[in-house]
Amino acid sequence: MDNINLEMLVAVEQLIDKPEDVFEIVEKYEKAVILKNNKPSYVLTKYKESDRSVSNKRVIAPSYTLHEAMQIVLSEQPNKTMRAVDLADEIYNRGLYRKKDGTKAKVNQIRARSENYTNMFEVQSPNIIKLK
């Protein structure tokens, strides 16, 4: 993201309580960064006529199943092993798999998939998954 002025940072509560103040910031700086739990979560940008072509671009959703995404990430590890929580985070951060609601797979889903695909994965301890 390009330069961020501190005045562009807005708490999500301010967006809810005083949206007109947030829109003034967007008018002035052409964007506002919305903070949720003191972390940047959203960027509200001013529409420009030159941005019209954006609507013609297609957003491609991840096309891997969870076990395929697990294979990809684990195959890149030196010992083909990861903690389930780290595996879930890496899959989500790389955009390889998302649940239907757009959230990341939970650790219990990673474990369940590992136990269902015993020909591909080995559960070495309650939280360690290894690619065979």
mmCIF file of C-alpha atoms in Angstrom:
data_model
loop_
_atom_site.group_PDB
_atom_site.id
_atom_site.type_symbol
_atom_site.label_atom_id
_atom_site.label_comp_id
_atom_site.label_asym_id
_atom_site.label_seq_id
_atom_site.Cartn_x
_atom_site.Cartn_y
_atom_site.Cartn_z
ATOM 1 C CA MET A 1 0.000 0.000 0.000
ATOM 2 C CA ASP A 2 1.313 3.452 -0.757
ATOM 3 C CA ASN A 3 1.788 6.260 1.769
ATOM 4 C CA ILE A 4 -0.532 6.242 4.749
ATOM 5 C CA ASN A 5 -1.126 9.426 6.707
ATOM 6 C CA LEU A 6 -2.085 8.931 10.358
ATOM 7 C CA GLU A 7 -5.201 11.006 9.703
ATOM 8 C CA MET A 8 -6.330 8.281 7.290
ATOM 9 C CA LEU A 9 -6.554 5.680 10.082
ATOM 10 C CA VAL A 10 -10.114 5.222 11.302
ATOM 11 C CA ALA A 11 -11.521 2.869 13.943
ATOM 12 C CA VAL A 12 -14.362 0.700 12.701
ATOM 13 C CA GLU A 13 -16.497 2.166 15.503
ATOM 14 C CA GLN A 14 -16.060 5.630 13.980
ATOM 15 C CA LEU A 15 -17.275 4.297 10.646
ATOM 16 C CA ILE A 16 -20.393 2.994 12.369
ATOM 17 C CA ASP A 17 -21.016 5.978 14.665
ATOM 18 C CA LYS A 18 -19.946 8.888 12.440
ATOM 19 C CA PRO A 19 -19.761 7.757 8.817
ATOM 20 C CA GLU A 20 -19.837 11.365 7.581
ATOM 21 C CA ASP A 21 -16.471 11.994 9.291
ATOM 22 C CA VAL A 22 -14.988 8.959 7.568
ATOM 23 C CA PHE A 23 -16.260 10.102 4.174
ATOM 24 C CA GLU A 24 -14.666 13.503 4.744
ATOM 25 C CA ILE A 25 -11.339 11.713 5.255
ATOM 26 C CA VAL A 26 -11.881 9.766 2.036
ATOM 27 C CA GLU A 27 -12.666 12.998 0.186
ATOM 28 C CA LYS A 28 -9.508 14.636 1.519
ATOM 29 C CA TYR A 29 -7.032 11.732 1.109
ATOM 30 C CA GLU A 30 -8.902 9.575 -1.450
ATOM 31 C CA LYS A 31 -8.835 6.676 1.003
ATOM 32 C CA ALA A 32 -9.251 5.695 4.635
ATOM 33 C CA VAL A 33 -7.788 2.678 6.399
ATOM 34 C CA ILE A 34 -10.352 1.095 8.693
ATOM 35 C CA LEU A 35 -8.890 -0.419 11.866
ATOM 36 C CA LYS A 36 -10.501 -3.345 13.617
ATOM 37 C CA ASN A 37 -8.946 -4.335 16.962
ATOM 38 C CA ASN A 38 -6.231 -1.743 16.245
ATOM 39 C CA LYS A 39 -5.151 -3.561 13.065
ATOM 40 C CA PRO A 40 -5.748 -2.479 9.457
ATOM 41 C CA SER A 41 -8.707 -4.491 8.178
ATOM 42 C CA TYR A 42 -10.266 -2.550 5.300
ATOM 43 C CA VAL A 43 -9.409 0.220 2.880
ATOM 44 C CA LEU A 44 -12.167 2.568 1.804
ATOM 45 C CA THR A 45 -11.186 4.316 -1.424
ATOM 46 C CA LYS A 46 -12.731 7.094 -3.432
ATOM 47 C CA TYR A 47 -14.095 5.963 -6.766
ATOM 48 C CA LYS A 48 -12.379 7.443 -9.793
ATOM 49 C CA GLU A 49 -13.727 7.358 -13.312
ATOM 50 C CA SER A 50 -10.465 5.708 -14.372
ATOM 51 C CA ASP A 51 -11.324 2.787 -12.055
ATOM 52 C CA ARG A 52 -14.339 1.796 -14.160
ATOM 53 C CA SER A 53 -12.422 -1.010 -15.820
ATOM 54 C CA VAL A 54 -12.017 -2.697 -12.432
ATOM 55 C CA SER A 55 -15.591 -3.985 -12.580
ATOM 56 C CA ASN A 56 -14.729 -5.917 -15.732
ATOM 57 C CA LYS A 57 -11.982 -7.888 -14.025
ATOM 58 C CA ARG A 58 -12.869 -11.238 -12.609
ATOM 59 C CA VAL A 59 -11.759 -12.265 -9.147
ATOM 60 C CA ILE A 60 -10.608 -15.853 -9.138
ATOM 61 C CA ALA A 61 -11.349 -17.839 -6.020
ATOM 62 C CA PRO A 62 -8.919 -20.473 -4.774
ATOM 63 C CA SER A 63 -9.397 -23.626 -6.798
ATOM 64 C CA TYR A 64 -7.848 -26.216 -4.485
ATOM 65 C CA THR A 65 -9.585 -28.548 -2.100
ATOM 66 C CA LEU A 66 -8.336 -28.471 1.467
ATOM 67 C CA HIS A 67 -6.339 -31.679 1.126
ATOM 68 C CA GLU A 68 -4.765 -30.438 -2.137
ATOM 69 C CA ALA A 69 -3.751 -27.200 -0.407
ATOM 70 C CA MET A 70 -2.332 -29.232 2.482
ATOM 71 C CA GLN A 71 -0.267 -31.285 0.014
ATOM 72 C CA ILE A 72 1.113 -28.153 -1.656
ATOM 73 C CA VAL A 73 2.220 -26.518 1.582
ATOM 74 C CA LEU A 74 3.567 -29.675 3.234
ATOM 75 C CA SER A 75 5.518 -30.678 0.109
ATOM 76 C CA GLU A 76 7.503 -27.436 0.408
ATOM 77 C CA GLN A 77 8.580 -28.112 3.992
ATOM 78 C CA PRO A 78 12.035 -29.667 4.518
ATOM 79 C CA ASN A 79 10.617 -32.608 6.501
ATOM 80 C CA LYS A 80 7.108 -32.403 4.943
ATOM 81 C CA THR A 81 5.761 -31.780 8.458
ATOM 82 C CA MET A 82 3.916 -28.876 10.095
ATOM 83 C CA ARG A 83 1.796 -28.130 13.103
ATOM 84 C CA ALA A 84 -1.871 -28.127 12.104
ATOM 85 C CA VAL A 85 -2.365 -24.519 13.239
ATOM 86 C CA ASP A 86 0.619 -23.329 11.159
ATOM 87 C CA LEU A 87 -0.594 -25.340 8.178
ATOM 88 C CA ALA A 88 -4.051 -23.736 8.404
ATOM 89 C CA ASP A 89 -2.489 -20.268 8.628
ATOM 90 C CA GLU A 90 -0.160 -20.848 5.666
ATOM 91 C CA ILE A 91 -2.945 -22.218 3.464
ATOM 92 C CA TYR A 92 -5.116 -19.200 4.277
ATOM 93 C CA ASN A 93 -2.325 -16.619 3.917
ATOM 94 C CA ARG A 94 -1.390 -17.977 0.496
ATOM 95 C CA GLY A 95 -5.032 -18.071 -0.633
ATOM 96 C CA LEU A 96 -4.924 -21.753 -1.520
ATOM 97 C CA TYR A 97 -8.190 -22.661 0.204
ATOM 98 C CA ARG A 98 -11.032 -20.826 1.879
ATOM 99 C CA LYS A 99 -14.215 -22.165 3.415
ATOM 100 C CA LYS A 100 -17.438 -21.210 1.629
ATOM 101 C CA ASP A 101 -17.828 -18.214 3.930
ATOM 102 C CA GLY A 102 -14.315 -16.989 3.038
ATOM 103 C CA THR A 103 -12.718 -17.858 6.370
ATOM 104 C CA LYS A 104 -9.743 -20.106 6.934
ATOM 105 C CA ALA A 105 -9.946 -23.810 7.646
ATOM 106 C CA LYS A 106 -9.951 -24.671 11.324
ATOM 107 C CA VAL A 107 -7.393 -26.948 12.946
ATOM 108 C CA ASN A 108 -10.002 -29.670 13.474
ATOM 109 C CA GLN A 109 -10.754 -29.605 9.712
ATOM 110 C CA ILE A 110 -7.045 -30.058 8.960
ATOM 111 C CA ARG A 111 -6.906 -32.990 11.391
ATOM 112 C CA ALA A 112 -10.090 -34.559 10.033
ATOM 113 C CA ARG A 113 -8.859 -34.298 6.446
ATOM 114 C CA SER A 114 -5.546 -35.870 7.496
ATOM 115 C CA GLU A 115 -7.372 -38.774 9.107
ATOM 116 C CA ASN A 116 -9.648 -39.233 6.064
ATOM 117 C CA TYR A 117 -6.720 -39.282 3.620
ATOM 118 C CA THR A 118 -4.377 -41.694 5.405
ATOM 119 C CA ASN A 119 -2.752 -42.566 2.072
ATOM 120 C CA MET A 120 -1.514 -38.935 1.855
ATOM 121 C CA PHE A 121 -1.074 -37.773 5.438
ATOM 122 C CA GLU A 122 0.144 -39.072 8.751
ATOM 123 C CA VAL A 123 -0.960 -37.549 12.050
ATOM 124 C CA GLN A 124 2.205 -37.768 14.151
ATOM 125 C CA SER A 125 0.750 -36.233 17.290
ATOM 126 C CA PRO A 126 -2.488 -34.417 17.990
ATOM 127 C CA ASN A 127 -1.197 -31.325 16.194
ATOM 128 C CA ILE A 128 1.558 -32.501 13.813
ATOM 129 C CA ILE A 129 0.648 -33.385 10.221
ATOM 130 C CA LYS A 130 3.106 -35.083 7.846
ATOM 131 C CA LEU A 131 2.811 -35.581 4.098
ATOM 132 C CA LYS A 132 3.622 -39.197 3.155
#
